[in-house]
Short mmCIF file of C-alpha atoms in Angstrom, two decimals:
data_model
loop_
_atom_site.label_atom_id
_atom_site.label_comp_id
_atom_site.label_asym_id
_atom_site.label_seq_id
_atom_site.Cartn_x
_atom_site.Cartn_y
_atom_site.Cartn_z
CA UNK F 1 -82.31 19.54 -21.06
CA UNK F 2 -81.08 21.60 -17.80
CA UNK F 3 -78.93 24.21 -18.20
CA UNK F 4 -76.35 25.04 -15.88
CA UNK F 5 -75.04 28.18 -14.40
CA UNK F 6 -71.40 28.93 -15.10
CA UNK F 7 -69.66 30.19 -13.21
CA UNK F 8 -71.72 29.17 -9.77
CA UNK F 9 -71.62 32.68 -8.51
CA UNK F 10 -72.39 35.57 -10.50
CA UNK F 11 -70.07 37.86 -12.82
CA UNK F 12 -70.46 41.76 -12.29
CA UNK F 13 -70.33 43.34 -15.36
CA UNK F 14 -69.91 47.79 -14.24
CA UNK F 15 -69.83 50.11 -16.59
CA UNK F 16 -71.79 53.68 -17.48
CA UNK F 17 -72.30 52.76 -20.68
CA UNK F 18 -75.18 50.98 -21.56
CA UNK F 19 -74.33 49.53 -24.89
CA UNK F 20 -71.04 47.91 -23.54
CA UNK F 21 -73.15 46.23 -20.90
CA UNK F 22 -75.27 44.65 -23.52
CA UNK F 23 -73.06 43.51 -26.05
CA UNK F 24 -70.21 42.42 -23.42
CA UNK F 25 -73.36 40.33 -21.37
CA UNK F 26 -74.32 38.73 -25.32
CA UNK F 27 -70.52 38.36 -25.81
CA UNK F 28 -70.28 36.14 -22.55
CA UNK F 29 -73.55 34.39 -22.79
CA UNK F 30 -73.01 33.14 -26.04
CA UNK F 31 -69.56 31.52 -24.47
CA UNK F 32 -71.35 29.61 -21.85
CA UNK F 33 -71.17 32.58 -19.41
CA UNK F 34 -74.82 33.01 -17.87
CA UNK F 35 -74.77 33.99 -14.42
CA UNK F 36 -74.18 37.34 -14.95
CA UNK F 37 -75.17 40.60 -13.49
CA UNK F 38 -74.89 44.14 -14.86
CA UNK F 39 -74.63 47.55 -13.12
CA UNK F 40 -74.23 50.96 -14.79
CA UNK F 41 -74.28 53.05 -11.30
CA UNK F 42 -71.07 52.52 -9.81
CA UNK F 43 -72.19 53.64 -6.26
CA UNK F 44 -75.20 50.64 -6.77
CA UNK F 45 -71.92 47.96 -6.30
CA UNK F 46 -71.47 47.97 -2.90
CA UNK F 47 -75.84 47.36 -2.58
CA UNK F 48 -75.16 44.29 -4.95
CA UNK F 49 -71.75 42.86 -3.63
CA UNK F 50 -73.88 42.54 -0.40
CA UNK F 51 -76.76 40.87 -1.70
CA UNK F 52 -75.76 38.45 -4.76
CA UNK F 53 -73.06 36.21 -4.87
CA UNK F 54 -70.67 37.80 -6.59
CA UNK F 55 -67.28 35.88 -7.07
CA UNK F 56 -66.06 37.90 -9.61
CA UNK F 57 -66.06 42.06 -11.11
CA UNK F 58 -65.34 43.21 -14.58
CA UNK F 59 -64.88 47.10 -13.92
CA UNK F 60 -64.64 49.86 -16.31
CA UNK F 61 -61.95 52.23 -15.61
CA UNK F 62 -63.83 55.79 -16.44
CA UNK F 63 -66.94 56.21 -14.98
CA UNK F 64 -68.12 59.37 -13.72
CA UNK F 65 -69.03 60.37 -10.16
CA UNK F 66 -67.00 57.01 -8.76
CA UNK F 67 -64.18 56.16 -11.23
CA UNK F 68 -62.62 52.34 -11.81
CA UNK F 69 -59.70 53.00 -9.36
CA UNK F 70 -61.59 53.92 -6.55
CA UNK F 71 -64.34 52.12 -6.75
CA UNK F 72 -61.30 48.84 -7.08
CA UNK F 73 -59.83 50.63 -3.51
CA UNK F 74 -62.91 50.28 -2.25
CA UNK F 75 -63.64 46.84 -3.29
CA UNK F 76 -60.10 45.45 -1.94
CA UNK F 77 -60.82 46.74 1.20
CA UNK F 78 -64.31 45.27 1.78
CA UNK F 79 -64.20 42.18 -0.13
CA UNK F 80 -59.84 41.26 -0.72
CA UNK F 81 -61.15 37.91 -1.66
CA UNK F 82 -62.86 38.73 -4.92
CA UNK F 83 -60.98 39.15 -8.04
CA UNK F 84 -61.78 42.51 -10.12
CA UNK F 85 -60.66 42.50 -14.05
CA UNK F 86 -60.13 46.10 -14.83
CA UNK F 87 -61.45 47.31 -18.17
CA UNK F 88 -60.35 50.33 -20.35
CA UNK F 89 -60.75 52.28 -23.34
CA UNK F 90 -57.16 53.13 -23.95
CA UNK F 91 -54.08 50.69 -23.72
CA UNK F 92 -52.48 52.76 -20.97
CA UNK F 93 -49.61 50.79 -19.44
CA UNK F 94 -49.05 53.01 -16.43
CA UNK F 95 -52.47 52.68 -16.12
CA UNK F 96 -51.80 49.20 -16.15
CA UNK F 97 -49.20 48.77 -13.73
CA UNK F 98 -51.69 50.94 -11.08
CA UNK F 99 -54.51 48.73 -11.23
CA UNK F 100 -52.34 45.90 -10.57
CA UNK F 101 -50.42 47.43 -7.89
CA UNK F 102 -53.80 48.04 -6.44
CA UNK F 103 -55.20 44.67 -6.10
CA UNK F 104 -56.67 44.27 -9.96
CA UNK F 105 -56.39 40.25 -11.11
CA UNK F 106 -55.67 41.72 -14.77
CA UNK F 107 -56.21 44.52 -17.00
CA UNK F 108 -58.03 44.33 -20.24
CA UNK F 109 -58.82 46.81 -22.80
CA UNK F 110 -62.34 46.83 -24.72
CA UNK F 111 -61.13 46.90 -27.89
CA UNK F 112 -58.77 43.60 -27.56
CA UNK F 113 -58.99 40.81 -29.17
CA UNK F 114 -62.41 38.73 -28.00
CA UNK F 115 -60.10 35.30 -27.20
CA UNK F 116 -57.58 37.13 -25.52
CA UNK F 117 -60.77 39.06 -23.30
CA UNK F 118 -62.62 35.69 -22.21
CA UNK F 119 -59.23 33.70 -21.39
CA UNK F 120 -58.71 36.71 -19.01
CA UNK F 121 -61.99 36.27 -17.82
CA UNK F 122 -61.74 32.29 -17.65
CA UNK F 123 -58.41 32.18 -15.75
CA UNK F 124 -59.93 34.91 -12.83
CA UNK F 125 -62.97 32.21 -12.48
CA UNK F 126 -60.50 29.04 -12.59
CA UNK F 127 -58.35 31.03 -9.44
CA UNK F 128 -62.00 32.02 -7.66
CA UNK F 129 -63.00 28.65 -8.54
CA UNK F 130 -59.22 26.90 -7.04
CA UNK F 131 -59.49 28.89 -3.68
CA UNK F 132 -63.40 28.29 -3.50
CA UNK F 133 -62.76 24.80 -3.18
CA UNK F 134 -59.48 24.68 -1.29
CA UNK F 135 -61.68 26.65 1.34
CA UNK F 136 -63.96 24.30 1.01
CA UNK F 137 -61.29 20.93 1.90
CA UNK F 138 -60.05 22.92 4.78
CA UNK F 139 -62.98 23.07 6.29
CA UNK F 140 -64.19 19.26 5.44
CA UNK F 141 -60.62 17.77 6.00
CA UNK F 142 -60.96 19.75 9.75
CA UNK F 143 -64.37 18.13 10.16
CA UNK F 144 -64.98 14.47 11.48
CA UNK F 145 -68.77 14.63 10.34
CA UNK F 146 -70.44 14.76 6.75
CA UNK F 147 -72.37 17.44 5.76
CA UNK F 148 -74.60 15.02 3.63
CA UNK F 149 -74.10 11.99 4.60
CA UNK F 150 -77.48 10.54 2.75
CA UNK F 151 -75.39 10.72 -0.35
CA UNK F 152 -73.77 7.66 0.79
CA UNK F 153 -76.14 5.55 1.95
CA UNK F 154 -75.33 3.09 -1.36
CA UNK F 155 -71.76 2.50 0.91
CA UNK F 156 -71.91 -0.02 3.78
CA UNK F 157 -68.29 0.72 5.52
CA UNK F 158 -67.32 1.70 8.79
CA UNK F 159 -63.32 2.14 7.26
CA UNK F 160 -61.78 5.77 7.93
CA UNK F 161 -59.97 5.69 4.67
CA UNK F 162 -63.67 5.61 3.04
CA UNK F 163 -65.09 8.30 5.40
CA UNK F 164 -61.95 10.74 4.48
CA UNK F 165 -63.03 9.89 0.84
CA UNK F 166 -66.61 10.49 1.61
CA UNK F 167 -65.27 14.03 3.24
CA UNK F 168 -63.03 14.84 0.61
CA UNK F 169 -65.67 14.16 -1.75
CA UNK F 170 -67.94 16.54 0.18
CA UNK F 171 -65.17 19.10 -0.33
CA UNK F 172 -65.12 19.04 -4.10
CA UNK F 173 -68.28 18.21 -5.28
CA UNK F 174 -69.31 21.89 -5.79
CA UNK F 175 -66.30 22.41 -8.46
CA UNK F 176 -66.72 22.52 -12.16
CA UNK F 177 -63.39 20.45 -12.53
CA UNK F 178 -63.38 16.78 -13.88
CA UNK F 179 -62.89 13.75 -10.63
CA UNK F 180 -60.78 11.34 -11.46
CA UNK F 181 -62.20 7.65 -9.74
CA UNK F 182 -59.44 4.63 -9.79
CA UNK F 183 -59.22 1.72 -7.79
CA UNK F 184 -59.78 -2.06 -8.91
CA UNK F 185 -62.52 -3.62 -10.70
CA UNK F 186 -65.76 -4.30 -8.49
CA UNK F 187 -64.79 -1.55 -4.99
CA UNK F 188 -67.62 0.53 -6.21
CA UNK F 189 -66.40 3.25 -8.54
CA UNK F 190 -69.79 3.88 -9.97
CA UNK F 191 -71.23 4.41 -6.72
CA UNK F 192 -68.81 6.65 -6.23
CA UNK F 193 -69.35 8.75 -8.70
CA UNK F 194 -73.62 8.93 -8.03
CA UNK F 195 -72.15 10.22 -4.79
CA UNK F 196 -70.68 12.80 -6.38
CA UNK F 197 -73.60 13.55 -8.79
CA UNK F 198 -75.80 13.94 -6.01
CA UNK F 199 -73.30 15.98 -3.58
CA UNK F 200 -73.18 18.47 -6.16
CA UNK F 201 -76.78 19.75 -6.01
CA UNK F 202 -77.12 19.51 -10.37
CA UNK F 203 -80.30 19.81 -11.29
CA UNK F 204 -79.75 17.71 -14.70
CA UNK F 205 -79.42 13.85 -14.81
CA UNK F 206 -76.50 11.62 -14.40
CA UNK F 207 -75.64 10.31 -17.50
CA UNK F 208 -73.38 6.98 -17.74
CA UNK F 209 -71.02 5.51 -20.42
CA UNK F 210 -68.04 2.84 -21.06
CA UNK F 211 -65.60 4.12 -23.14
CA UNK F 212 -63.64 0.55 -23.00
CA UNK F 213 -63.35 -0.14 -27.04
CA UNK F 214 -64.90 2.78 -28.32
CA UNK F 215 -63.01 3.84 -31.55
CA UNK F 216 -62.75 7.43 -32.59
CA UNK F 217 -65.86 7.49 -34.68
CA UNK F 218 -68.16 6.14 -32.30
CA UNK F 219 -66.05 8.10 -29.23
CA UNK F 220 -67.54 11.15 -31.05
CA UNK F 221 -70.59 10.41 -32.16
CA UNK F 222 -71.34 9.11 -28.86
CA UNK F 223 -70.04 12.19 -26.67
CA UNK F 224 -70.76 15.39 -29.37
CA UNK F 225 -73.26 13.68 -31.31
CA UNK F 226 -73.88 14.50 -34.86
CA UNK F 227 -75.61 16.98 -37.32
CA UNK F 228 -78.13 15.93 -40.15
CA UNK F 229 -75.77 14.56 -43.69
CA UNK F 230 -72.63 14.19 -41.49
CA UNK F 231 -72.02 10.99 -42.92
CA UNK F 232 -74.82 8.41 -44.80
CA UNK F 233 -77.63 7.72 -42.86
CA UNK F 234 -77.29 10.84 -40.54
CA UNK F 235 -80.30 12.10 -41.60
CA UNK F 236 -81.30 14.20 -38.72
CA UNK F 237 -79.19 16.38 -35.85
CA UNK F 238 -78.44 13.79 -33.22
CA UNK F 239 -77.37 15.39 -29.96
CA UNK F 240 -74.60 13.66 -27.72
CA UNK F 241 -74.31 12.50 -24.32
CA UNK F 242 -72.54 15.48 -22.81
CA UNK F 243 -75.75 17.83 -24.01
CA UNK F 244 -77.83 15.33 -22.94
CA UNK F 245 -75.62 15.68 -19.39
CA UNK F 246 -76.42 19.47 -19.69
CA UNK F 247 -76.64 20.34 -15.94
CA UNK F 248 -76.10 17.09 -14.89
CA UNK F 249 -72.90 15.00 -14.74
CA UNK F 250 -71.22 13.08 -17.56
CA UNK F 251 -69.56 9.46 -15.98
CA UNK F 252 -67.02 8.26 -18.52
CA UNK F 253 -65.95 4.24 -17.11
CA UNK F 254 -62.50 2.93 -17.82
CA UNK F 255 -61.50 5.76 -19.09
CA UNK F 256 -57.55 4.53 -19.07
CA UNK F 257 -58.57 2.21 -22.25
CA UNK F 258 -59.43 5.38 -24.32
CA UNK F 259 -57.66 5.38 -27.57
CA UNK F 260 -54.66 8.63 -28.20
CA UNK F 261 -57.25 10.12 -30.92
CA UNK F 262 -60.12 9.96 -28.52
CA UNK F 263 -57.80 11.58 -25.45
CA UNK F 264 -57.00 14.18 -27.92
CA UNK F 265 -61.42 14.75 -28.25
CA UNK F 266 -61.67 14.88 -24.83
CA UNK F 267 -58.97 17.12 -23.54
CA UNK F 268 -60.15 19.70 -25.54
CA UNK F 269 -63.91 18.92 -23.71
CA UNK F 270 -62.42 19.91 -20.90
CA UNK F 271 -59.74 22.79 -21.85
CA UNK F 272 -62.13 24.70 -23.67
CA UNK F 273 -65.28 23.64 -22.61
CA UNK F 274 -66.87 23.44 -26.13
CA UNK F 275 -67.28 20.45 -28.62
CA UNK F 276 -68.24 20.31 -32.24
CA UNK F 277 -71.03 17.83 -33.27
CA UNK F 278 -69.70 15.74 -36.27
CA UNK F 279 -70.36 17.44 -39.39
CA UNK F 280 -71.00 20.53 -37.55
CA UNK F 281 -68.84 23.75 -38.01
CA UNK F 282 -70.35 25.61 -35.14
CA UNK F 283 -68.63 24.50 -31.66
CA UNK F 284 -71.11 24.00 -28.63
CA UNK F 285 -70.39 24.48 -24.68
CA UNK F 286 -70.50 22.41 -22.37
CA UNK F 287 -72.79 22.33 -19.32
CA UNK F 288 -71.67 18.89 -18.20
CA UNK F 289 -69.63 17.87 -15.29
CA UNK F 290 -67.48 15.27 -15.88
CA UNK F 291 -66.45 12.48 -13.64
CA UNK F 292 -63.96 9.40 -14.68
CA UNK F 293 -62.86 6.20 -13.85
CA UNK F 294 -60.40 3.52 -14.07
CA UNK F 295 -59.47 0.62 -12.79
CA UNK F 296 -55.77 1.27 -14.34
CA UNK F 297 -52.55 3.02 -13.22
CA UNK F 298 -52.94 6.22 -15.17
CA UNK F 299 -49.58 7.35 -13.74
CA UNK F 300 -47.77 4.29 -15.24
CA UNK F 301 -49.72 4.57 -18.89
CA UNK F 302 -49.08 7.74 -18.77
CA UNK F 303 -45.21 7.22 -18.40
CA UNK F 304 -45.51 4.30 -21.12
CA UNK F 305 -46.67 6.60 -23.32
CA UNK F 306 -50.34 4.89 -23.83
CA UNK F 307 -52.14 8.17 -22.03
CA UNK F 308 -51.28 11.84 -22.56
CA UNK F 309 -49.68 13.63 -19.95
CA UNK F 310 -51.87 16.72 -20.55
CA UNK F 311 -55.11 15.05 -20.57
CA UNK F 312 -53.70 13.09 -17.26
CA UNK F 313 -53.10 16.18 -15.42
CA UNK F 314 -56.33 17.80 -16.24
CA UNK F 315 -58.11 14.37 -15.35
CA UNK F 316 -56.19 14.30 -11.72
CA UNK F 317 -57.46 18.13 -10.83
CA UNK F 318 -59.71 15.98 -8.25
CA UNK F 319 -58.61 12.50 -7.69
CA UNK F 320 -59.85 9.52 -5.23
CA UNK F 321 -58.36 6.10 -4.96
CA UNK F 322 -60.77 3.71 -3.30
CA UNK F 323 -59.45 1.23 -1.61
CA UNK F 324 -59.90 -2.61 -2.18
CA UNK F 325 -62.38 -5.55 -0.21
CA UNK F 326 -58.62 -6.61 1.48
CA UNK F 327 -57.29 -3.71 2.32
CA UNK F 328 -60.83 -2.47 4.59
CA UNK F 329 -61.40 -6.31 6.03
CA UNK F 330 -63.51 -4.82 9.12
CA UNK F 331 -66.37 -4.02 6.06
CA UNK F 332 -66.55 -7.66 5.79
CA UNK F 333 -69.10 -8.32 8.25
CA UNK F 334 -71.30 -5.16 7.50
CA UNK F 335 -71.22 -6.06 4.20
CA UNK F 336 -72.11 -9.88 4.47
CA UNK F 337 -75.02 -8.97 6.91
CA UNK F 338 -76.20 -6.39 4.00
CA UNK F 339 -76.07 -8.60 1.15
CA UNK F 340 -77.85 -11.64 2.67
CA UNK F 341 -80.77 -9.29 3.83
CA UNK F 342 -80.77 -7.84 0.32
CA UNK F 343 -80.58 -11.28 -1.13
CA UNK F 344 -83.32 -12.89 0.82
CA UNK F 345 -85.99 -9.98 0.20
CA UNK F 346 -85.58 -9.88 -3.58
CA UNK F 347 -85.11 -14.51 -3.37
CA UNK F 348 -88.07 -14.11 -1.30
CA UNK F 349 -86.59 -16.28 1.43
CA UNK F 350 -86.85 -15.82 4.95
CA UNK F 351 -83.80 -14.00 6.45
CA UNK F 352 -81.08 -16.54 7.20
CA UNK F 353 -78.67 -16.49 10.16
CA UNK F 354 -75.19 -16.43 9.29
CA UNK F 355 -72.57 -18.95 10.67
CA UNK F 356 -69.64 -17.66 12.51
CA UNK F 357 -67.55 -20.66 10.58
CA UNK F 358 -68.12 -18.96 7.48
CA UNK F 359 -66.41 -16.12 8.65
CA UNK F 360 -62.88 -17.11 9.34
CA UNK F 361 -62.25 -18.45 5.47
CA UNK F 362 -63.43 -14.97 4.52
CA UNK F 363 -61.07 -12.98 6.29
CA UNK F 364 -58.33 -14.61 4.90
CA UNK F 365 -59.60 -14.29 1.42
CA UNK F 366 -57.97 -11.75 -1.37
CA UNK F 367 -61.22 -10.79 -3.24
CA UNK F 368 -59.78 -10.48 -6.49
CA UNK F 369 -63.05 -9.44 -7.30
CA UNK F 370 -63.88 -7.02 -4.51
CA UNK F 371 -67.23 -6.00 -3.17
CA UNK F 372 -68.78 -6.86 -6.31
CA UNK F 373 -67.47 -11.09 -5.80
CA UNK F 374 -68.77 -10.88 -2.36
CA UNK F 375 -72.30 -9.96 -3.09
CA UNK F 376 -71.78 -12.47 -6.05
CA UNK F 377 -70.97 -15.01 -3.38
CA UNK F 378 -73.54 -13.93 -0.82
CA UNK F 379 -76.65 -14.47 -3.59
CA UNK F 380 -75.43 -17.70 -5.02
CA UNK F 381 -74.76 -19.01 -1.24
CA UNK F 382 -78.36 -17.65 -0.13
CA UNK F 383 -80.22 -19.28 -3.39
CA UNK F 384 -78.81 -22.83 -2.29
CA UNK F 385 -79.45 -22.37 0.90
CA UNK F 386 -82.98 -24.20 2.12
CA UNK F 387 -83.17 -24.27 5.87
CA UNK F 388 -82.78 -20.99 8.28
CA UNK F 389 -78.63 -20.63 7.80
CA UNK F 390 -76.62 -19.26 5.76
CA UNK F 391 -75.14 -22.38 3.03
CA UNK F 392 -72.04 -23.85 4.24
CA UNK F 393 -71.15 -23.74 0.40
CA UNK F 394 -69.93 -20.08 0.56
CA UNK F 395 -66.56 -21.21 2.38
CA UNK F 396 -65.45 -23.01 -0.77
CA UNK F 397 -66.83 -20.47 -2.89
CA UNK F 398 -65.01 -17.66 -1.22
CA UNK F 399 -61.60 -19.51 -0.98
CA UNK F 400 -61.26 -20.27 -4.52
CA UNK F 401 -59.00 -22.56 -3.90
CA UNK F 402 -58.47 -26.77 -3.93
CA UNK F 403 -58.83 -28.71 -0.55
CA UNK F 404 -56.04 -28.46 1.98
CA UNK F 405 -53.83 -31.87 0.44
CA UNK F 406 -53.98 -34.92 3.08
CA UNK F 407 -50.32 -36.31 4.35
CA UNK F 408 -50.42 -38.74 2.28
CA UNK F 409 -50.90 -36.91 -1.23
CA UNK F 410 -48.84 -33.54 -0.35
CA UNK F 411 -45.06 -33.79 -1.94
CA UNK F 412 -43.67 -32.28 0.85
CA UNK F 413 -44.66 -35.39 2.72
CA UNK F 414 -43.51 -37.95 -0.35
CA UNK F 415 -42.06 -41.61 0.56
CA UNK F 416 -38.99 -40.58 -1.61
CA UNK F 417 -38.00 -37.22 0.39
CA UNK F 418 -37.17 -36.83 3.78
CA UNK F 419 -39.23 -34.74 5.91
CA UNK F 420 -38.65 -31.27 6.29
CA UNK F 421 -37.89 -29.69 9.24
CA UNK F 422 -40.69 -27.98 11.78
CA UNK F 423 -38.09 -24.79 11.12
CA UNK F 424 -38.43 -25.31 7.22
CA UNK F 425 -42.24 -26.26 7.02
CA UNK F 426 -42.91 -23.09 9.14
CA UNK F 427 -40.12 -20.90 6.56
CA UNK F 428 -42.48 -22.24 3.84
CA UNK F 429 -45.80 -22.06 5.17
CA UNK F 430 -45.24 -18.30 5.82
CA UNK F 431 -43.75 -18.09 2.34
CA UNK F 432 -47.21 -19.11 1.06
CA UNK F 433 -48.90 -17.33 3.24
CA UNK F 434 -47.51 -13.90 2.02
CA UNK F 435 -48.01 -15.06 -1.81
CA UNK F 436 -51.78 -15.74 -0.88
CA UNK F 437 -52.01 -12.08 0.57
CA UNK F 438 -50.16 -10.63 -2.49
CA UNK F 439 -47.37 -9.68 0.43
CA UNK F 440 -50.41 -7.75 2.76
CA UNK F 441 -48.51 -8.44 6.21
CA UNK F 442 -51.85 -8.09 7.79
CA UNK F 443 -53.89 -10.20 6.22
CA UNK F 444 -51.16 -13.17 5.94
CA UNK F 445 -51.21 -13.27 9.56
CA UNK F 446 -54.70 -13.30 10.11
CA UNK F 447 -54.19 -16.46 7.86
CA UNK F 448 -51.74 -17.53 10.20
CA UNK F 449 -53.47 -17.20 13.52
CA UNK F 450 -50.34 -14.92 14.65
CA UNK F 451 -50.13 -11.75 15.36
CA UNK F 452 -48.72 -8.41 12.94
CA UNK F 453 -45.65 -8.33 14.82
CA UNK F 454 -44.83 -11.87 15.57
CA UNK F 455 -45.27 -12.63 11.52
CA UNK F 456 -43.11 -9.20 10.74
CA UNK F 457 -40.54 -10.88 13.22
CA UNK F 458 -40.32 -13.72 11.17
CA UNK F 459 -40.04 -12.32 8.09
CA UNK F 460 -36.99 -10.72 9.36
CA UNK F 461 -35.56 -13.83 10.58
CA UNK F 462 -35.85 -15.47 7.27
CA UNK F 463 -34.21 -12.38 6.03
CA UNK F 464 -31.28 -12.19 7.99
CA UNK F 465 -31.02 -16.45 7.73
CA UNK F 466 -31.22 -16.27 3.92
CA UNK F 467 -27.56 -13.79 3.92
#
């Protein structure tokens, strides 16, 4: 098991007093807090400041020599960017009120309670944290490059939409907050998400599981794992899949089918960062990232009342919505080329040209099924296929759909109705053009063989005709 660093830069502990050092750095470890640093020579801080990463100070507010309130003037001069938690003795409210008015994040006295001491401490990391990575998307958004872009060699797309993904993705990856993956079944959301475990630089594994169906029990068991005489036949200490994600990244699939008891389990994953083992009274922390996906509208479950709000929110802190086969139609060629390569090596076949017929029933084709149909397509074309192209099979494959009707079989064209007009047969075959294309102006008139505009006229002139 790898262990993670939390935070990912280091915490400066500075006090005089030994003892405090130790027992706050024990305090904070055994909360999940181990990158830490400590210093009990205030003028050493500057030495450190410029040689570790330092994202956040816990200061003590008497020291001799250099005291808390000028060593914090000093420290908002040379580094404004770093929050400083000011620590006292005493509960000294104009005190207090200073070492805010001088820059402090908060001010905490030693002898608080412990909760009320570490939520201080968590919500300075969460703000580092927030403007760590908002520095981070300014920089990537401004960019028209990737950083790593052998992270996404799994994609084959030459869509903007999925580059600004990839870039956002860069952006994030580095965060300790949950990623929230949606789009429809089969546009790659797994792949997505071994982008993200590999962006991120973890040293642990990535470590995969469908919630779909899961009941609470098994939810549980499954995540926190279990300790020995929980229940019969737990006859040892089982450990879960988040500490088996222990520096890695957790992937929870179709997460939107999660049942309200289970939400409840994992909110608190992710609130607190800590879990408790069935049958265990002793909670754990977390040193999992976690990354989810759905292929459901979380927004509208949420609104039905099938997915809590809270859990929703926290989910979204990092969200990407990829985008389906239809709506990124200039992938379709890439992606063909790609899967009948891929299909002939592991077929052993030699490589087979590809028709430009095949092409044209393609474009106009939904892909219910996305990326995932296509390659579907691709290997069950390639398998029949016995000469040096591509088998004319795919076409009807792709299309899903019955042969075009002859004039003597299609109702429109019955012995007992009159003909329709050219003006009516056009009305209608634009109708079903739009119904095919699930109302995608862009791909019903590719069907067409008309241009954007000219079918966007037309749709405006049945419009207008129908008032």
């Amino acid at each position: 098991m790898t262990m993670s660093q939390y935070p990912q830069f280091s915490i400066l502990l500075v006090d005089d007093e030994i003892p405090f050092l130790r027992s706050m750095s024990l305090t904070l470890e055994r909360h999940g807090f181990n990158n830490l640093l400590t210093c009990h020579e205030p003028l050493q801080v500057e030495q450190l400041m410029q040689q570790q990463d330092i994202g956040l100070v816990l200061l003590d507010l008497t020291m001799p020599v250099l005291s808390g309130q000028e060593l914090l003037a000093r420290l908002q001069e040379e580094h404004p960017n770093i929050p400083v938690i000011i620590f006292s003795g005493l509960n000294q409210v104009e005190a207090a009120v200073d070492c805010v008015k001088a820059g402090a994040f908060d001010y905490v006295v030693k002898t608080s309670d412990q909760d009320q001491i570490l939520e201080a401490i968590k919500r300075a990391i969460n703000t580092q944290e927030l403007a760590i990575e908002n520095q981070a998307l300014r920089n990537q958004l401004l960019s028209k490059t990737l950083t790593k872009p052998e992270c996404f060699d799994d994609f084959i797309s030459r869509s903007e939409d999925m580059f600004a993904i990839f870039r956002y993705l860069e952006s994030v990856a580095g965060s300790n907050q949950p990623v929230l993956i949606s789009g429809e079944s089969g546009v790659g959301k797994e792949l997505i998400a071994n982008a993200v475990h590999r962006l991120s630089g973890r040293k642990g594994d990535m470590v995969s599981v469908n919630v779909a169906g899961l009941d609470d029990n098994i939810f549980a068991d499954t995540l926190f794992g279990h300790a020995r005489g929980a229940f019969t036949g737990a006859d040892r200490n089982r450990p879960g899949l988040v500490e088996s994600a222990a520096g890695g990244t957790l992937f929870l699939d179709e997460i939107g089918d999660l049942s309200p008891a289970s939400q409840v389990k994992l909110l608190r994953l992710l609130q607190e960062g800590e879990y408790y083992p069935i049958g265990s009274d002793k909670p754990k922390r977390s040193q999992a990232r976690v990354v989810v996906a759905t292929h459901q509208d979380l927004a509208s479950r949420q609104a039905e009342g099938k997915f809590r709000k809270d859990l929703y929110y926290r989910l979204r802190t990092h969200m990407v919505n990829i985008p389906p086969l239809r709506e990124r139609i200039a992938d379709l060629p890439l992606l063909m080329r790609h899967f009948v390569e891929q299909a002939c090596r592991e077929l052993n076949k030699p490589m087979l040209a590809i028709p430009e017929q095949l092409m044209a029933p393609l474009l106009s084709y939904t892909f219910p099924g996305n990326v995932r149909e296509l390659r579907a397509l691709v290997f069950d074309a390639v398998s029949q296929s016995n000469g040096d192209t591509l088998s004319p099979l795919l076409p009807d494959l792709a299309t899903g759909a019955t042969p075009l009707p002859t004039s003597n079989n299609h109702p429109l064209f019955s012995p007992e109705l009159p003909l329709p007009t050219l003006s009516q047969a056009s009305e209608l075959l634009v109708m079903e053009a739009m119904r095919r294309a699930n109302d995608n102006q862009s791909l019903a008139a590719r069907m067409l063989g008309i241009s954007q505009p000219a079918l966007s006229k037309r749709l405006k002139n049945m419009r207008e005709n129908s008032q």
